[in-house]
Coordinates of C-alpha atoms in Angstrom, one line a residue:
M3 CA -143.2 -6.0 -76.6
P4 CA -146.9 -5.9 -75.7
D5 CA -149.4 -7.8 -77.7
L6 CA -150.7 -6.0 -80.8
L7 CA -154.0 -4.3 -80.6
D8 CA -156.8 -5.8 -82.7
P9 CA -157.1 -3.7 -85.9
R10 CA -160.7 -4.9 -86.2
N11 CA -161.6 -2.6 -83.2
D12 CA -163.2 0.4 -84.9
F13 CA -161.2 2.8 -82.7
V14 CA -157.9 1.3 -83.8
F15 CA -159.1 0.9 -87.4
K16 CA -159.8 4.6 -87.7
R17 CA -156.5 5.5 -86.1
I18 CA -154.8 3.4 -88.9
F19 CA -156.9 4.4 -91.9
G20 CA -158.7 7.6 -91.0
S21 CA -156.0 10.0 -89.9
E22 CA -154.5 12.7 -92.1
E23 CA -151.0 11.4 -91.8
N24 CA -152.2 8.0 -93.1
K25 CA -154.2 9.1 -96.1
D26 CA -151.8 7.3 -98.4
V27 CA -152.7 4.0 -96.5
L28 CA -156.4 4.7 -97.0
L29 CA -156.0 5.6 -100.7
T30 CA -154.1 2.4 -101.4
F31 CA -156.7 0.3 -99.6
L32 CA -159.5 2.0 -101.5
N33 CA -157.8 1.5 -104.9
R34 CA -157.4 -2.2 -104.1
T35 CA -161.1 -2.3 -103.2
F36 CA -162.3 -0.5 -106.3
A37 CA -160.0 -2.6 -108.6
E38 CA -162.2 -5.6 -107.8
S39 CA -165.3 -3.7 -108.8
G40 CA -163.8 -2.5 -112.1
E41 CA -163.4 1.2 -111.2
P42 CA -160.4 3.4 -112.2
P43 CA -157.9 4.1 -109.4
L44 CA -158.2 7.3 -107.3
T45 CA -155.4 9.8 -107.2
E46 CA -156.6 11.9 -104.3
I47 CA -158.9 11.5 -101.3
V48 CA -160.2 14.0 -98.8
L49 CA -161.0 12.9 -95.3
L50 CA -164.3 14.4 -94.2
N51 CA -164.0 13.3 -90.5
P52 CA -160.3 12.6 -89.8
Y53 CA -159.4 11.1 -86.5
T54 CA -158.8 13.6 -83.7
E55 CA -158.2 13.3 -80.0
K56 CA -161.8 14.3 -79.5
D57 CA -162.9 10.9 -80.9
A58 CA -163.0 9.4 -77.4
P59 CA -164.0 5.7 -77.3
L60 CA -165.2 6.4 -73.7
D61 CA -168.2 8.1 -75.3
K62 CA -170.7 5.2 -76.0
Q63 CA -172.2 7.2 -78.9
S64 CA -168.8 7.6 -80.6
I65 CA -168.9 6.4 -84.2
F66 CA -165.6 5.5 -85.8
D67 CA -166.7 5.3 -89.5
I68 CA -164.4 6.9 -92.1
W69 CA -166.0 9.4 -94.4
A70 CA -164.1 10.5 -97.5
K71 CA -164.6 12.3 -100.8
T72 CA -162.8 11.9 -104.1
S73 CA -161.7 14.9 -106.3
E74 CA -164.8 14.2 -108.4
G75 CA -167.1 14.5 -105.4
K76 CA -167.9 10.8 -104.9
L77 CA -168.6 10.1 -101.3
I78 CA -167.2 7.0 -99.5
N79 CA -168.2 5.6 -96.1
I80 CA -166.1 2.8 -94.5
E81 CA -167.4 1.0 -91.4
M82 CA -165.7 -1.8 -89.4
Q83 CA -168.1 -4.1 -87.6
L84 CA -166.5 -6.4 -85.0
F85 CA -169.8 -7.9 -84.0
N86 CA -173.1 -8.7 -85.7
K87 CA -175.6 -5.9 -84.9
Y88 CA -178.2 -7.6 -87.2
D89 CA -180.2 -5.9 -90.0
I90 CA -177.0 -4.7 -91.5
E91 CA -178.5 -4.6 -95.0
K92 CA -181.3 -2.3 -93.9
R93 CA -179.0 -0.2 -91.8
T94 CA -176.6 0.2 -94.7
L95 CA -179.4 1.3 -97.1
Y96 CA -180.8 3.7 -94.4
Y97 CA -177.5 5.5 -93.9
W98 CA -176.7 5.4 -97.6
S99 CA -179.9 7.1 -98.4
K100 CA -179.3 9.8 -95.7
R101 CA -175.9 10.5 -97.1
Y102 CA -177.1 10.5 -100.7
S103 CA -180.1 12.8 -100.1
G104 CA -178.1 15.0 -97.7
Q105 CA -175.9 16.3 -100.5
L106 CA -178.6 18.6 -101.9
Q107 CA -178.8 22.1 -100.7
E108 CA -182.0 24.2 -101.2
G109 CA -182.4 25.1 -104.8
Q110 CA -180.1 22.5 -106.2
T111 CA -181.2 20.0 -108.8
Y112 CA -181.0 16.2 -108.7
K113 CA -178.2 16.2 -111.2
E114 CA -176.0 17.6 -108.5
L115 CA -176.1 14.3 -106.6
K116 CA -172.9 12.4 -106.6
K117 CA -172.2 8.7 -106.2
C118 CA -172.2 7.3 -102.7
V119 CA -170.2 4.2 -101.8
T120 CA -170.5 2.2 -98.6
I121 CA -167.8 -0.3 -97.6
N122 CA -168.8 -2.6 -94.7
I123 CA -165.9 -4.7 -93.3
L124 CA -167.5 -7.5 -91.2
N125 CA -165.9 -9.8 -88.7
Y126 CA -168.7 -12.3 -89.3
S127 CA -170.4 -14.1 -92.2
F128 CA -173.5 -12.4 -93.6
I129 CA -173.9 -13.3 -97.3
S130 CA -174.7 -16.9 -98.2
N131 CA -171.8 -17.5 -100.6
D132 CA -168.1 -18.2 -100.3
R133 CA -166.9 -14.8 -101.6
Y134 CA -165.1 -12.7 -99.0
H135 CA -165.8 -9.5 -101.1
N136 CA -169.3 -8.9 -102.5
V137 CA -170.2 -5.7 -104.4
Y138 CA -173.7 -4.5 -105.1
H139 CA -175.1 -2.1 -107.7
L140 CA -178.5 -1.2 -109.1
R141 CA -179.1 -3.3 -112.2
E142 CA -181.9 -4.8 -114.2
D143 CA -182.6 -8.4 -113.3
H144 CA -182.5 -10.0 -116.8
T145 CA -180.1 -7.9 -118.8
G146 CA -177.8 -6.6 -116.1
L147 CA -178.3 -3.1 -117.5
E148 CA -177.3 -0.5 -114.9
L149 CA -180.1 1.9 -114.0
C150 CA -177.8 4.4 -112.2
D151 CA -174.2 4.2 -111.0
D152 CA -174.9 6.3 -107.9
I153 CA -175.2 3.4 -105.4
E154 CA -172.4 0.9 -104.7
V155 CA -172.2 -1.3 -101.6
H156 CA -169.3 -3.5 -100.6
F157 CA -169.4 -6.2 -98.0
M158 CA -166.0 -7.7 -96.9
E159 CA -166.3 -10.7 -94.6
L160 CA -163.1 -11.4 -92.7
S161 CA -164.6 -14.7 -91.5
K162 CA -164.4 -16.1 -95.0
L163 CA -160.7 -15.7 -95.3
D164 CA -158.3 -18.6 -94.9
E165 CA -155.5 -17.3 -92.8
K166 CA -153.2 -20.1 -94.0
A167 CA -153.6 -19.2 -97.6
T168 CA -151.0 -16.5 -97.9
P169 CA -151.4 -14.6 -101.2
V170 CA -148.7 -14.6 -103.8
E171 CA -149.5 -11.2 -105.3
G172 CA -150.8 -7.8 -104.5
G173 CA -154.5 -7.1 -103.9
L174 CA -157.2 -6.5 -101.4
I175 CA -156.8 -9.9 -99.7
N176 CA -153.4 -8.8 -98.3
W177 CA -155.2 -5.8 -96.5
L178 CA -158.0 -8.0 -95.2
L179 CA -155.6 -10.6 -93.8
F180 CA -153.8 -7.8 -92.0
L181 CA -157.1 -6.6 -90.6
K182 CA -158.1 -10.1 -89.5
G183 CA -154.9 -10.3 -87.5
V184 CA -153.0 -12.9 -89.5
D185 CA -149.9 -14.3 -87.7
K186 CA -147.2 -11.6 -87.6
T187 CA -144.7 -14.1 -89.2
N188 CA -146.7 -13.6 -92.4
W189 CA -146.3 -9.8 -92.4
E190 CA -143.2 -9.8 -94.5
V191 CA -145.0 -11.6 -97.3
L192 CA -147.9 -9.2 -97.1
K193 CA -145.5 -6.2 -97.2
M194 CA -143.8 -7.6 -100.2
N195 CA -147.1 -7.9 -101.9
E196 CA -148.4 -4.5 -100.7
P197 CA -145.5 -2.1 -99.7
T198 CA -148.0 0.5 -98.3
L199 CA -149.1 -2.1 -95.7
K200 CA -145.8 -1.4 -93.9
K201 CA -147.0 2.0 -92.8
A202 CA -150.3 0.4 -91.6
M203 CA -148.3 -2.2 -89.7
D204 CA -145.9 0.4 -88.2
T205 CA -148.9 2.4 -87.1
L206 CA -150.5 -0.6 -85.4
E207 CA -147.2 -1.4 -83.6
F208 CA -146.8 2.2 -82.4
L209 CA -150.4 2.3 -81.1
S210 CA -149.9 -1.1 -79.4
Q211 CA -146.9 0.3 -77.4
D212 CA -148.7 3.6 -76.4
R213 CA -150.1 3.2 -72.9
E214 CA -152.9 5.8 -73.3
T215 CA -154.0 4.3 -76.6
R216 CA -154.1 0.9 -75.1
R217 CA -156.2 2.1 -72.2
L218 CA -158.7 3.8 -74.6
Y219 CA -158.6 0.7 -76.8
E220 CA -159.5 -1.6 -73.8
E221 CA -162.4 0.7 -72.9
R222 CA -163.7 0.6 -76.4
Q223 CA -163.3 -3.2 -76.6
K224 CA -165.2 -3.6 -73.4
Y225 CA -168.1 -1.4 -74.7
L226 CA -168.2 -3.4 -78.0
H227 CA -168.3 -6.7 -76.1
D228 CA -171.0 -5.5 -73.8
E229 CA -173.1 -4.2 -76.7
A230 CA -172.7 -7.5 -78.5
S231 CA -173.6 -9.5 -75.4
M232 CA -176.7 -7.5 -74.9
I233 CA -177.9 -8.0 -78.4
E234 CA -177.1 -11.7 -78.3
W235 CA -178.9 -12.1 -75.0
A236 CA -182.0 -10.3 -76.3
T237 CA -182.0 -12.4 -79.4
E238 CA -181.4 -15.8 -77.8
K239 CA -183.9 -15.3 -75.0
G240 CA -186.7 -14.3 -77.4
M241 CA -187.1 -10.9 -75.9
V242 CA -189.3 -9.9 -78.8
R243 CA -191.9 -12.5 -78.0
G244 CA -191.5 -12.2 -74.2
M245 CA -191.8 -8.5 -74.0
A246 CA -194.7 -8.4 -76.5
K247 CA -196.5 -10.8 -74.1
G248 CA -195.5 -8.7 -71.1
I249 CA -196.9 -5.5 -72.7
A250 CA -200.1 -7.3 -73.4
E251 CA -200.3 -8.2 -69.7
G252 CA -199.9 -4.6 -68.7
E253 CA -196.1 -4.6 -68.2
Q254 CA -195.5 -1.6 -70.3
K255 CA -193.4 0.0 -67.6
K256 CA -191.0 -2.9 -67.5
A257 CA -190.6 -2.7 -71.3
I258 CA -189.8 1.0 -71.0
E259 CA -187.2 0.5 -68.3
I260 CA -185.5 -2.2 -70.4
A261 CA -185.5 0.1 -73.5
K262 CA -184.0 3.0 -71.4
N263 CA -181.2 0.8 -70.2
M264 CA -180.5 -0.3 -73.8
L265 CA -180.5 3.3 -75.0
A266 CA -178.0 4.1 -72.3
L267 CA -175.7 1.4 -73.8
G268 CA -175.9 3.2 -77.1
L269 CA -177.8 0.4 -78.9
Q270 CA -179.7 1.0 -82.2
V271 CA -183.3 1.9 -82.0
S272 CA -184.3 -1.0 -84.3
V273 CA -182.5 -3.5 -82.0
I274 CA -184.1 -2.0 -78.8
A275 CA -187.5 -2.1 -80.4
K276 CA -187.1 -5.8 -81.2
A277 CA -185.8 -6.6 -77.7
S278 CA -188.4 -4.6 -75.8
G279 CA -191.5 -5.1 -77.9
L280 CA -192.0 -1.3 -78.2
T281 CA -192.3 0.4 -81.5
E282 CA -189.3 2.3 -82.9
A283 CA -191.4 5.6 -82.5
E284 CA -191.9 4.7 -78.8
V285 CA -188.2 4.1 -78.3
E286 CA -187.3 7.3 -80.1
S287 CA -189.6 9.2 -77.7
L288 CA -187.7 7.9 -74.7
K289 CA -184.6 9.7 -75.9
T290 CA -186.2 13.0 -75.0
V291 CA -186.9 11.9 -71.4
Q292 CA -183.5 10.2 -70.7

């Protein structure tokens, strides 16, 4: 049997959790997530962007987030991040705000706005504590009094999990260990703790044996690695300082060429701006002349 695909690859993650036939898998995962933030369990979930064959990982602009809505209208966004793209907190708030404000149609009042939840699953450490699951709300500093329940942000850091510490009961950690790629010999224990995980595991095994899926997976994996390498290179080499100096010396053209190349790789505007020394507005303007 071929090696298992990595479920942390966003393409594979969406195939497992973001398809119509696996909505029960997503629902159980969400209920385990919300149980740790004190919310009541969900009974139904609607996928707003279910996986289809049109979600081609060969398209560098493909986004494999999972968008869902509860029966009460609460909006949920789940994103798997295999590599550190930096500024994740600002990126999270930016997309949360767009999703939140985008609910209102012309003529509607603010009371129509529903809660938006963002769940970031990270394959790297970001928050400076030992917790693998951190949840953020909008509360008053001294009393803890909640201003509004409409914002909720989860960060799950797979890097903080101890793979050898197999859980003895059900809960979110079983799902995260599966996603991290815990040794398959521990799958039986995880399935005993979380019976719905069997369907997720069966899906991963099926995808791993499918030749076309593996080809698409490898293409996506290559793109993710290339993107991460470019970001790391730009950061380590101090491109921010180097390109700023280059622009000051009249090397604007070189900066623009670098920015165009990074745009072609599908990198975020904020990352390109840092790497090239251009402003975000200047980078945005290059999109129209690509």
